[in-house]
Amino acid sequence: MNITLEQAHTAIEAAQKKSEEIGVAMNIAIVDAGANLTAFARMDGAWLGSVDIAIKKAETARYFDMNTGEIGKLSQPGQPLFNIEHSNAGLITFPGGVPIKDINGDIIGAIGVSGGAVDQDHEVATYGMNAVK
Amino acid sequence: MNITLEQAHTAIEAAQKKSEEIGVAMNIAIVDAGANLTAFARMDGAWLGSVDIAIKKAETARYFDMNTGEIGKLSQPGQPLFNIEHSNAGLITFPGGVPIKDINGDIIGAIGVSGGAVDQDHEVATYGMNAVK
Amino acid sequence: MNITLEQAHTAIEAAQKKSEEIGVAMNIAIVDAGANLTAFARMDGAWLGSVDIAIKKAETARYFDMNTGEIGKLSQPGQPLFNIEHSNAGLITFPGGVPIKDINGDIIGAIGVSGGAVDQDHEVATYGMNAVK
Amino acid sequence: MNITLEQAHTAIEAAQKKSEEIGVAMNIAIVDAGANLTAFARMDGAWLGSVDIAIKKAETARYFDMNTGEIGKLSQPGQPLFNIEHSNAGLITFPGGVPIKDINGDIIGAIGVSGGAVDQDHEVATYGMNAVK
């Protein structure tokens, strides 16, 4: 099953609301189960460089079905996945990418958020993910 | 001046409504005055290959401040701009990309639509463009 | 011998003056004998998509030591160099790129111009080239 | 608001003067508020590999609206933005890229300098930035 555009918009709206609440302009991307872009929004004034990062975080989260920050722990020097970021035309492996599941627990897509500190990015992504039921 | 996210959403919603009216699932992309992605939506079931095409159409329309189909006429074999598509990491020069102007006539971004026949893409893009005031 | 930055600026200033005279905002790029970017100027309001095209025209003119329009004749369907534009990370083979020679007739670089009709681009590039002695 | 070509040239001339003063040949790039190249100059004898680095530094500074060296502190192994350089077709995150603001404090572009030690690059970029009023 794929995330629908309606679900994607629900996630983006929730993420956007949380971003406004914490006062950071975010880029928010949603990919589907095939890791293909489904929806995207750049809040006014959000970093231009975070357009690509938000999309790559969403892709990365779905590529490996885990939070991007988890991959980042494994891609450090000396760790098992060192420099995995070179694959897939560029991964982003710090926090802000989160898989999205349906009510059965099946992954239907992922959300990627970029524009603030990585903890903020992850908080907003999680909030958006939780809005999808 | 740059298109705002609110204006971008207005354009996408209008384009989406027109797409539903003509019964075609579209990919719809909005870029700002700097040709940077501002918003994107893939309607359920829309072609996966059209994600990139919709984005490139929006970029191309802003790169040259004209409808993409106009460039395509000039890029045919024997015409003045043959193979211009090799620039800018890939242009799309058939119809479906349209610049967006503000009420003063200044270009503030562009819309790119892909998913149907090129005439449909252009119709939907124009409809989305006109929704931005 | 390589074009100097001073010579490159002379070429750009002359090209810019000619552009203003004919009323078109141009992108103007200069590469050296090694086909490496030496100087660049985008006149206010010039097409964003022509940044890359101006640079690629200058590179293409130096890659093959001829005016880009000459290569374009040979890259048409059925001609000997069909689709040569796929090489070198993208060539531009319509007019607007011109090699620059020193007083001994040795090629020291090239100029690429983009922003108007191709005849205008070529006229401005030639004017800039001729300003280098 | 975008930086004008005249402002870009003012920044480049100042940067070039400072480079001559400290005796290092630099590549100097200016991008506008949309992170698109506006002007570029490679001083005679400057490193060829620094053409791309100067451009990427300017882009990176505008992508995230901060000095490139600030990002570099955060992209080290174990730091929050490790390997962010894989985004946006390649970032440069060591010093030498600096945002440019207008008199109202709004960012209108950025300058990137490469060719010397990174401290020299940053000094020259800052000098060029300060020349824009």
Coordinates of C-alpha atoms in Angstrom, one line a residue:
Chain A
M1 CA 0.0 0.0 0.0
N2 CA 1.1 3.5 -0.8
I3 CA 0.4 6.7 1.2
T4 CA -2.3 8.7 -0.6
L5 CA -1.9 12.4 -1.5
E6 CA -4.6 13.1 1.1
Q7 CA -2.5 11.4 3.8
A8 CA 0.6 13.2 2.6
H9 CA -1.2 16.5 2.9
T10 CA -2.4 15.6 6.4
A11 CA 1.2 14.8 7.4
I12 CA 2.5 18.1 5.9
E13 CA -0.2 20.2 7.5
A14 CA 0.5 18.7 10.9
A15 CA 4.3 19.1 10.4
Q16 CA 3.8 22.7 9.3
K17 CA 1.6 23.5 12.4
K18 CA 4.3 22.0 14.7
S19 CA 7.0 24.1 12.9
E20 CA 5.0 27.3 13.4
E21 CA 4.5 26.4 17.0
I22 CA 8.3 26.0 17.6
G23 CA 9.0 29.0 15.3
V24 CA 11.1 27.4 12.6
A25 CA 10.5 27.5 8.8
M26 CA 10.8 24.0 7.5
N27 CA 11.0 22.1 4.2
I28 CA 8.8 19.1 4.4
A29 CA 8.8 16.1 2.0
I30 CA 6.7 13.0 1.7
V31 CA 7.7 9.9 -0.4
D32 CA 5.5 6.9 -1.0
A33 CA 6.3 3.2 -0.5
G34 CA 8.4 3.2 -3.7
A35 CA 10.5 6.1 -2.3
N36 CA 9.0 8.4 -5.0
L37 CA 8.2 12.1 -4.1
T38 CA 4.5 12.4 -3.3
A39 CA 4.2 15.9 -1.8
F40 CA 6.5 18.8 -0.7
A41 CA 6.2 22.2 0.9
R42 CA 8.8 24.8 1.7
M43 CA 7.6 27.3 4.3
D44 CA 8.2 30.9 3.5
G45 CA 11.8 31.8 4.4
A46 CA 13.0 28.2 4.9
W47 CA 16.6 27.4 3.9
L48 CA 17.0 26.8 0.2
G49 CA 19.5 24.1 0.8
S50 CA 17.0 22.2 2.9
V51 CA 14.8 21.5 -0.1
D52 CA 17.1 18.7 -1.3
I53 CA 17.9 17.6 2.3
A54 CA 14.2 17.2 3.2
I55 CA 13.6 15.1 0.1
K56 CA 16.8 13.0 0.7
K57 CA 15.8 12.4 4.4
A58 CA 12.4 11.1 3.3
E59 CA 14.0 8.9 0.7
T60 CA 16.6 7.6 3.1
A61 CA 14.0 6.8 5.7
R62 CA 12.1 4.7 3.2
Y63 CA 15.2 3.2 1.6
F64 CA 16.1 1.5 4.9
D65 CA 12.8 1.6 6.7
M66 CA 14.2 3.3 9.8
N67 CA 14.7 6.8 11.2
T68 CA 17.5 8.6 9.3
G69 CA 19.3 9.3 12.6
E70 CA 19.7 5.6 13.2
I71 CA 21.6 5.2 9.9
G72 CA 23.7 8.1 10.9
K73 CA 25.0 6.3 13.9
L74 CA 26.2 3.4 11.7
S75 CA 27.7 5.6 9.0
Q76 CA 30.3 7.3 11.3
P77 CA 34.0 6.6 10.8
G78 CA 34.9 3.1 12.1
Q79 CA 31.2 2.1 12.0
P80 CA 29.7 -0.6 9.8
L81 CA 28.1 1.7 7.2
F82 CA 30.8 4.3 7.0
N83 CA 30.1 6.7 4.1
I84 CA 26.9 5.0 3.0
E85 CA 25.8 8.5 2.0
H86 CA 27.6 8.0 -1.3
S87 CA 24.9 5.6 -2.5
N88 CA 21.6 6.4 -4.1
A89 CA 22.8 9.7 -5.5
G90 CA 23.3 11.0 -2.0
L91 CA 21.7 10.0 1.4
I92 CA 21.1 12.2 4.4
T93 CA 21.6 10.3 7.5
F94 CA 21.1 12.7 10.4
P95 CA 17.7 13.0 12.1
G96 CA 14.6 14.4 10.4
G97 CA 13.6 11.4 8.2
V98 CA 10.9 9.0 9.6
P99 CA 9.0 6.1 8.0
I100 CA 5.2 6.3 7.9
K101 CA 3.1 3.2 8.7
D102 CA -0.6 2.4 8.1
I103 CA -2.8 1.1 10.9
N104 CA -1.6 -2.5 10.2
G105 CA 2.0 -1.4 10.8
D106 CA 3.0 -1.7 7.1
I107 CA 5.3 1.1 5.8
I108 CA 3.5 3.2 3.2
G109 CA 6.0 6.0 2.8
A110 CA 8.2 8.4 4.8
I111 CA 8.5 12.0 5.8
G112 CA 11.6 14.2 5.7
V113 CA 12.0 17.5 7.4
S114 CA 14.8 20.0 7.2
G115 CA 15.2 23.6 8.3
G116 CA 16.0 23.7 12.0
A117 CA 18.3 22.0 14.4
V118 CA 18.2 18.2 13.8
D119 CA 16.3 17.6 17.0
Q120 CA 13.7 20.1 15.8
D121 CA 13.6 18.4 12.4
H122 CA 13.0 15.0 14.0
E123 CA 10.3 16.4 16.3
V124 CA 8.5 17.9 13.4
A125 CA 8.9 14.8 11.2
T126 CA 7.5 12.6 14.0
Y127 CA 4.6 14.9 14.5
G128 CA 3.8 14.7 10.8
M129 CA 4.1 11.0 10.8
N130 CA 1.8 10.5 13.7
A131 CA -0.9 12.5 12.0
V132 CA -1.3 9.8 9.4
K133 CA -3.6 7.0 10.7
Chain B
M1 CA 9.3 38.9 -5.1
N2 CA 8.9 35.2 -4.6
I3 CA 5.7 33.2 -4.7
T4 CA 4.5 32.3 -1.1
L5 CA 3.7 28.8 0.0
E6 CA 0.1 29.9 0.3
Q7 CA 0.0 31.1 -3.3
A8 CA 1.7 27.9 -4.3
H9 CA -1.0 25.8 -2.6
T10 CA -3.7 27.9 -4.3
A11 CA -2.1 27.1 -7.6
I12 CA -1.8 23.4 -6.8
E13 CA -5.4 23.1 -5.5
A14 CA -6.8 24.7 -8.6
A15 CA -4.6 22.6 -10.9
Q16 CA -5.7 19.5 -9.0
K17 CA -9.4 20.4 -9.3
K18 CA -9.0 20.9 -13.1
S19 CA -7.2 17.5 -13.3
E20 CA -10.0 15.8 -11.6
E21 CA -12.5 17.5 -13.9
I22 CA -10.7 16.1 -17.0
G23 CA -10.1 12.8 -15.3
V24 CA -6.3 12.7 -15.4
A25 CA -3.9 12.1 -12.4
M26 CA -1.2 14.8 -12.5
N27 CA 2.1 15.7 -10.9
I28 CA 2.1 19.4 -10.1
A29 CA 5.3 21.4 -9.1
I30 CA 5.8 25.0 -8.1
V31 CA 9.1 26.8 -8.1
D32 CA 9.8 30.3 -6.9
A33 CA 11.5 33.2 -8.6
G34 CA 14.9 31.6 -8.0
A35 CA 13.7 28.4 -9.7
N36 CA 13.8 26.6 -6.3
L37 CA 11.1 24.0 -5.5
T38 CA 8.4 25.5 -3.3
A39 CA 5.6 22.9 -3.4
F40 CA 4.7 19.6 -5.1
A41 CA 1.9 17.2 -5.2
R42 CA 1.5 13.8 -7.0
M43 CA -2.1 12.8 -7.4
D44 CA -2.8 9.2 -6.5
G45 CA -1.9 7.0 -9.5
A46 CA -0.1 9.7 -11.4
W47 CA 2.9 8.5 -13.4
L48 CA 6.1 8.1 -11.4
G49 CA 8.2 9.4 -14.3
S50 CA 6.3 12.6 -14.3
V51 CA 7.5 13.6 -10.8
D52 CA 10.8 14.8 -12.3
I53 CA 9.2 16.0 -15.5
A54 CA 6.8 18.3 -13.6
I55 CA 9.6 19.7 -11.6
K56 CA 11.8 20.3 -14.7
K57 CA 8.9 21.9 -16.5
A58 CA 8.4 24.4 -13.7
E59 CA 12.2 25.1 -13.6
T60 CA 12.4 25.4 -17.4
A61 CA 9.4 27.9 -17.5
R62 CA 11.2 30.1 -14.9
Y63 CA 14.7 29.6 -16.4
F64 CA 13.5 31.3 -19.6
D65 CA 10.3 33.1 -18.5
M66 CA 8.1 31.5 -21.1
N67 CA 5.8 28.6 -21.5
T68 CA 7.8 25.4 -22.0
G69 CA 6.1 24.6 -25.2
E70 CA 7.5 27.8 -26.8
I71 CA 11.0 26.6 -26.1
G72 CA 10.1 23.2 -27.6
K73 CA 9.3 24.7 -30.9
L74 CA 12.7 26.3 -31.0
S75 CA 14.6 23.2 -29.9
Q76 CA 13.5 20.9 -32.8
P77 CA 16.1 19.6 -35.3
G78 CA 17.1 22.5 -37.6
Q79 CA 15.6 25.1 -35.2
P80 CA 17.7 27.8 -33.4
L81 CA 17.8 26.1 -30.0
F82 CA 18.3 22.4 -31.0
N83 CA 19.3 20.3 -28.0
I84 CA 19.0 23.1 -25.5
E85 CA 17.6 20.3 -23.2
H86 CA 21.2 19.3 -22.4
S87 CA 21.7 22.5 -20.3
N88 CA 20.8 23.0 -16.6
A89 CA 21.0 19.3 -15.8
G90 CA 18.1 18.6 -18.1
L91 CA 15.2 20.8 -19.4
I92 CA 11.8 19.7 -20.4
T93 CA 10.6 21.7 -23.4
F94 CA 7.1 20.4 -24.3
P95 CA 4.0 22.0 -22.9
G96 CA 3.0 21.9 -19.3
G97 CA 5.3 24.6 -17.7
V98 CA 4.0 28.1 -17.3
P99 CA 5.5 31.2 -15.5
I100 CA 3.4 32.7 -12.7
K101 CA 3.2 36.5 -12.4
D102 CA 2.0 38.7 -9.6
I103 CA -0.5 41.5 -10.0
N104 CA 2.2 43.9 -11.2
G105 CA 3.2 41.5 -14.0
D106 CA 6.5 40.5 -12.3
I107 CA 7.4 36.8 -12.5
I108 CA 7.3 35.3 -9.0
G109 CA 7.7 31.6 -9.9
A110 CA 6.4 28.9 -12.3
I111 CA 4.1 25.9 -12.4
G112 CA 4.9 22.6 -14.1
V113 CA 2.4 19.8 -14.7
S114 CA 2.9 16.3 -16.1
G115 CA 0.8 13.2 -16.2
G116 CA -1.5 13.5 -19.2
A117 CA -1.3 14.5 -22.9
V118 CA 0.8 17.6 -23.2
D119 CA -2.3 19.7 -24.1
Q120 CA -3.9 18.5 -20.9
D121 CA -0.7 19.3 -19.0
H122 CA -0.7 22.8 -20.4
E123 CA -4.4 23.3 -19.7
V124 CA -4.0 22.3 -16.1
A125 CA -0.8 24.4 -15.6
T126 CA -2.5 27.4 -17.0
Y127 CA -5.5 26.9 -14.8
G128 CA -3.2 26.7 -11.7
M129 CA -1.3 29.8 -12.8
N130 CA -4.5 31.8 -13.2
A131 CA -5.5 30.9 -9.6
V132 CA -2.6 33.0 -8.3
K133 CA -3.6 36.6 -8.0
Chain C
M1 CA 49.0 31.0 -23.4
N2 CA 45.9 31.7 -21.4
I3 CA 43.6 34.6 -21.4
T4 CA 44.2 36.9 -18.4
L5 CA 41.5 38.0 -16.1
E6 CA 42.1 41.5 -17.3
Q7 CA 41.5 40.4 -20.9
A8 CA 38.4 38.4 -19.8
H9 CA 37.0 41.6 -18.1
T10 CA 37.7 43.6 -21.3
A11 CA 35.7 41.0 -23.3
I12 CA 32.8 41.0 -20.8
E13 CA 32.6 44.8 -20.6
A14 CA 32.5 45.1 -24.4
A15 CA 29.9 42.3 -24.6
Q16 CA 27.9 44.0 -21.9
K17 CA 28.0 47.3 -23.7
K18 CA 26.8 45.7 -26.9
S19 CA 24.0 44.0 -25.0
E20 CA 22.8 47.2 -23.5
E21 CA 23.0 48.8 -27.0
I22 CA 20.7 46.1 -28.5
G23 CA 18.5 46.1 -25.3
V24 CA 18.9 42.5 -24.2
A25 CA 20.1 41.3 -20.8
M26 CA 22.8 38.6 -21.3
N27 CA 24.8 36.1 -19.4
I28 CA 28.4 36.3 -20.4
A29 CA 31.1 33.6 -19.7
I30 CA 34.8 33.4 -20.4
V31 CA 36.9 30.2 -20.3
D32 CA 40.6 30.0 -20.6
A33 CA 42.8 27.8 -23.0
G34 CA 42.1 24.9 -20.6
A35 CA 38.3 25.4 -20.9
N36 CA 38.1 26.4 -17.3
L37 CA 35.8 29.2 -16.2
T38 CA 37.8 32.5 -15.9
A39 CA 35.0 35.1 -15.5
F40 CA 31.3 35.4 -15.6
A41 CA 28.6 38.1 -15.4
R42 CA 24.8 37.9 -15.4
M43 CA 23.2 41.2 -16.3
D44 CA 20.3 42.2 -14.1
G45 CA 17.2 40.4 -15.3
A46 CA 18.9 38.0 -17.6
W47 CA 17.4 34.5 -17.9
L48 CA 18.4 32.2 -15.1
G49 CA 18.6 29.2 -17.5
S50 CA 21.2 31.1 -19.5
V51 CA 23.8 31.0 -16.8
D52 CA 24.6 27.4 -17.6
I53 CA 24.1 27.9 -21.3
A54 CA 26.6 30.8 -21.5
I55 CA 29.2 28.7 -19.7
K56 CA 28.5 25.6 -21.8
K57 CA 28.8 27.7 -25.0
A58 CA 32.2 29.1 -23.9
E59 CA 33.4 25.6 -23.0
T60 CA 32.1 24.1 -26.3
A61 CA 33.8 26.8 -28.4
R62 CA 37.1 26.0 -26.8
Y63 CA 36.6 22.2 -26.7
F64 CA 36.5 22.2 -30.5
D65 CA 38.1 25.6 -31.3
M66 CA 35.2 26.8 -33.5
N67 CA 32.1 28.8 -33.2
T68 CA 29.4 26.8 -31.4
G69 CA 27.0 27.4 -34.3
E70 CA 29.4 25.5 -36.6
I71 CA 29.2 22.4 -34.4
G72 CA 25.4 22.7 -34.4
K73 CA 25.2 22.3 -38.1
L74 CA 27.1 19.0 -37.8
S75 CA 25.0 17.7 -34.8
Q76 CA 21.7 17.7 -36.6
P77 CA 19.9 14.4 -37.3
G78 CA 21.6 12.6 -40.1
Q79 CA 24.8 14.7 -39.8
P80 CA 28.2 13.4 -38.8
L81 CA 28.1 14.6 -35.1
F82 CA 24.5 13.9 -34.3
N83 CA 23.8 14.3 -30.6
I84 CA 27.4 15.2 -29.7
E85 CA 25.7 17.3 -27.0
H86 CA 25.7 14.2 -24.8
S87 CA 29.5 14.5 -24.3
N88 CA 31.4 16.5 -21.8
A89 CA 28.5 16.7 -19.3
G90 CA 26.5 18.6 -21.9
L91 CA 27.4 20.8 -24.9
I92 CA 25.5 23.7 -26.3
T93 CA 25.9 23.8 -30.1
F94 CA 23.8 26.8 -31.2
P95 CA 25.4 30.2 -31.9
G96 CA 26.8 32.3 -29.1
G97 CA 30.1 30.6 -28.3
V98 CA 33.3 32.0 -30.0
P99 CA 37.0 31.2 -29.5
I100 CA 39.3 34.0 -28.5
K101 CA 42.7 34.4 -30.1
D102 CA 45.8 36.4 -29.2
I103 CA 47.6 38.7 -31.6
N104 CA 49.6 35.6 -32.9
G105 CA 46.4 33.8 -33.8
D106 CA 46.7 31.3 -31.0
I107 CA 43.5 30.4 -29.1
I108 CA 43.7 31.6 -25.5
G109 CA 40.1 31.0 -24.5
A110 CA 36.5 31.5 -25.5
I111 CA 33.5 33.6 -24.8
G112 CA 29.9 32.3 -24.4
V113 CA 26.8 34.5 -24.5
S114 CA 23.2 33.6 -23.8
G115 CA 20.1 35.6 -23.1
G116 CA 18.7 36.7 -26.5
A117 CA 17.9 35.3 -29.9
V118 CA 20.9 33.2 -31.0
D119 CA 21.9 35.8 -33.6
Q120 CA 22.0 38.4 -30.9
D121 CA 24.0 36.0 -28.7
H122 CA 26.5 35.5 -31.5
E123 CA 26.8 39.2 -32.3
V124 CA 27.5 40.0 -28.6
A125 CA 30.0 37.2 -28.3
T126 CA 31.8 38.3 -31.4
Y127 CA 31.9 41.8 -30.1
G128 CA 33.4 40.7 -26.8
M129 CA 35.9 38.5 -28.6
N130 CA 37.1 41.3 -30.8
A131 CA 37.7 43.5 -27.8
V132 CA 40.6 41.2 -26.7
K133 CA 43.8 42.1 -28.6
Chain D
M1 CA 15.7 41.5 -3.3
N2 CA 18.5 40.1 -5.4
I3 CA 22.1 41.4 -5.5
T4 CA 22.7 43.5 -8.6
L5 CA 25.5 42.8 -11.0
E6 CA 27.0 46.2 -10.0
Q7 CA 27.0 45.1 -6.3
A8 CA 28.5 41.8 -7.3
H9 CA 31.3 43.5 -9.2
T10 CA 31.9 45.8 -6.2
A11 CA 32.3 42.7 -4.0
I12 CA 34.6 41.0 -6.4
E13 CA 36.8 44.0 -6.9
A14 CA 37.2 44.5 -3.1
A15 CA 37.9 40.8 -2.7
Q16 CA 40.4 40.9 -5.5
K17 CA 42.2 43.9 -4.0
K18 CA 42.4 42.1 -0.6
S19 CA 43.7 39.0 -2.3
E20 CA 46.5 41.0 -4.0
E21 CA 47.3 42.6 -0.7
I22 CA 47.9 39.2 1.0
G23 CA 49.5 37.8 -2.1
V24 CA 47.2 34.9 -3.0
A25 CA 45.4 34.3 -6.3
M26 CA 41.8 33.6 -5.6
N27 CA 38.6 32.4 -7.3
I28 CA 35.7 34.6 -6.3
A29 CA 32.0 33.8 -7.0
I30 CA 28.8 35.7 -6.3
V31 CA 25.3 34.1 -6.2
D32 CA 22.0 35.9 -5.9
A33 CA 19.2 35.4 -3.4
G34 CA 18.0 32.4 -5.4
A35 CA 21.6 30.8 -5.2
N36 CA 22.1 31.4 -8.9
L37 CA 25.5 32.5 -10.2
T38 CA 25.7 36.2 -10.8
A39 CA 29.4 36.9 -11.3
F40 CA 32.7 35.1 -11.1
A41 CA 36.4 35.9 -11.4
R42 CA 39.5 33.7 -11.4
M43 CA 42.6 35.7 -10.7
D44 CA 45.6 34.8 -12.9
G45 CA 47.3 31.6 -11.6
A46 CA 44.5 30.7 -9.2
W47 CA 43.9 27.0 -8.6
L48 CA 41.7 25.4 -11.3
G49 CA 40.1 23.2 -8.7
S50 CA 38.9 26.2 -6.8
V51 CA 36.6 27.4 -9.6
D52 CA 34.0 24.9 -8.5
I53 CA 34.8 25.3 -4.8
A54 CA 34.3 29.1 -4.9
I55 CA 30.9 28.6 -6.6
K56 CA 29.9 25.9 -4.1
K57 CA 30.9 28.0 -1.2
A58 CA 28.8 30.9 -2.4
E59 CA 25.9 28.5 -3.0
T60 CA 26.3 26.8 0.4
A61 CA 26.4 30.1 2.3
R62 CA 23.1 31.1 0.7
Y63 CA 21.5 27.7 1.0
F64 CA 21.8 27.9 4.8
D65 CA 22.2 31.7 5.3
M66 CA 25.4 31.3 7.4
N67 CA 29.2 31.3 6.9
T68 CA 30.3 28.0 5.4
G69 CA 32.8 27.4 8.2
E70 CA 29.9 27.3 10.7
I71 CA 28.3 24.4 8.8
G72 CA 31.7 22.6 8.6
K73 CA 31.8 22.5 12.4
L74 CA 28.5 20.7 12.5
S75 CA 29.3 18.3 9.7
Q76 CA 32.3 16.6 11.3
P77 CA 32.2 13.0 12.3
G78 CA 29.9 12.7 15.4
Q79 CA 28.4 16.1 14.9
P80 CA 24.8 16.7 14.0
L81 CA 25.2 17.3 10.3
F82 CA 27.7 14.7 9.4
N83 CA 28.0 14.3 5.7
I84 CA 25.5 17.0 4.8
E85 CA 28.0 17.7 1.9
H86 CA 26.2 15.0 -0.1
S87 CA 23.1 17.2 -0.5
N88 CA 22.5 19.7 -3.2
A89 CA 24.9 18.1 -5.7
G90 CA 27.8 18.9 -3.4
L91 CA 28.3 21.4 -0.6
I92 CA 31.6 23.0 0.5
T93 CA 31.5 23.5 4.3
F94 CA 34.9 24.9 5.2
P95 CA 35.5 28.7 5.5
G96 CA 35.3 31.0 2.5
G97 CA 31.5 31.4 1.9
V98 CA 29.7 34.3 3.5
P99 CA 26.1 35.6 3.0
I100 CA 25.7 39.2 1.7
K101 CA 23.0 41.4 3.2
D102 CA 21.5 44.7 2.1
I103 CA 21.2 47.7 4.4
N104 CA 18.0 46.3 5.8
G105 CA 19.7 43.2 6.9
D106 CA 18.0 41.0 4.3
I107 CA 20.1 38.4 2.5
I108 CA 20.5 39.3 -1.2
G109 CA 23.2 36.8 -2.1
A110 CA 26.5 35.3 -1.0
I111 CA 30.2 35.4 -1.9
G112 CA 32.5 32.3 -2.1
V113 CA 36.3 32.5 -2.2
S114 CA 38.8 29.7 -2.8
G115 CA 42.5 29.7 -3.6
G116 CA 44.4 30.1 -0.3
A117 CA 44.4 28.8 3.2
V118 CA 40.8 28.7 4.5
D119 CA 41.5 31.6 6.8
Q120 CA 42.6 33.6 3.9
D121 CA 39.6 32.6 1.9
H122 CA 37.3 33.7 4.7
E123 CA 39.1 37.0 5.2
V124 CA 38.8 37.8 1.5
A125 CA 35.2 36.8 1.4
T126 CA 34.4 38.9 4.4
Y127 CA 36.2 41.9 2.8
G128 CA 34.2 41.4 -0.4
M129 CA 30.9 41.1 1.5
N130 CA 31.6 44.3 3.5
A131 CA 32.1 46.2 0.3
V132 CA 28.4 45.8 -0.6
K133 CA 26.2 48.4 1.0

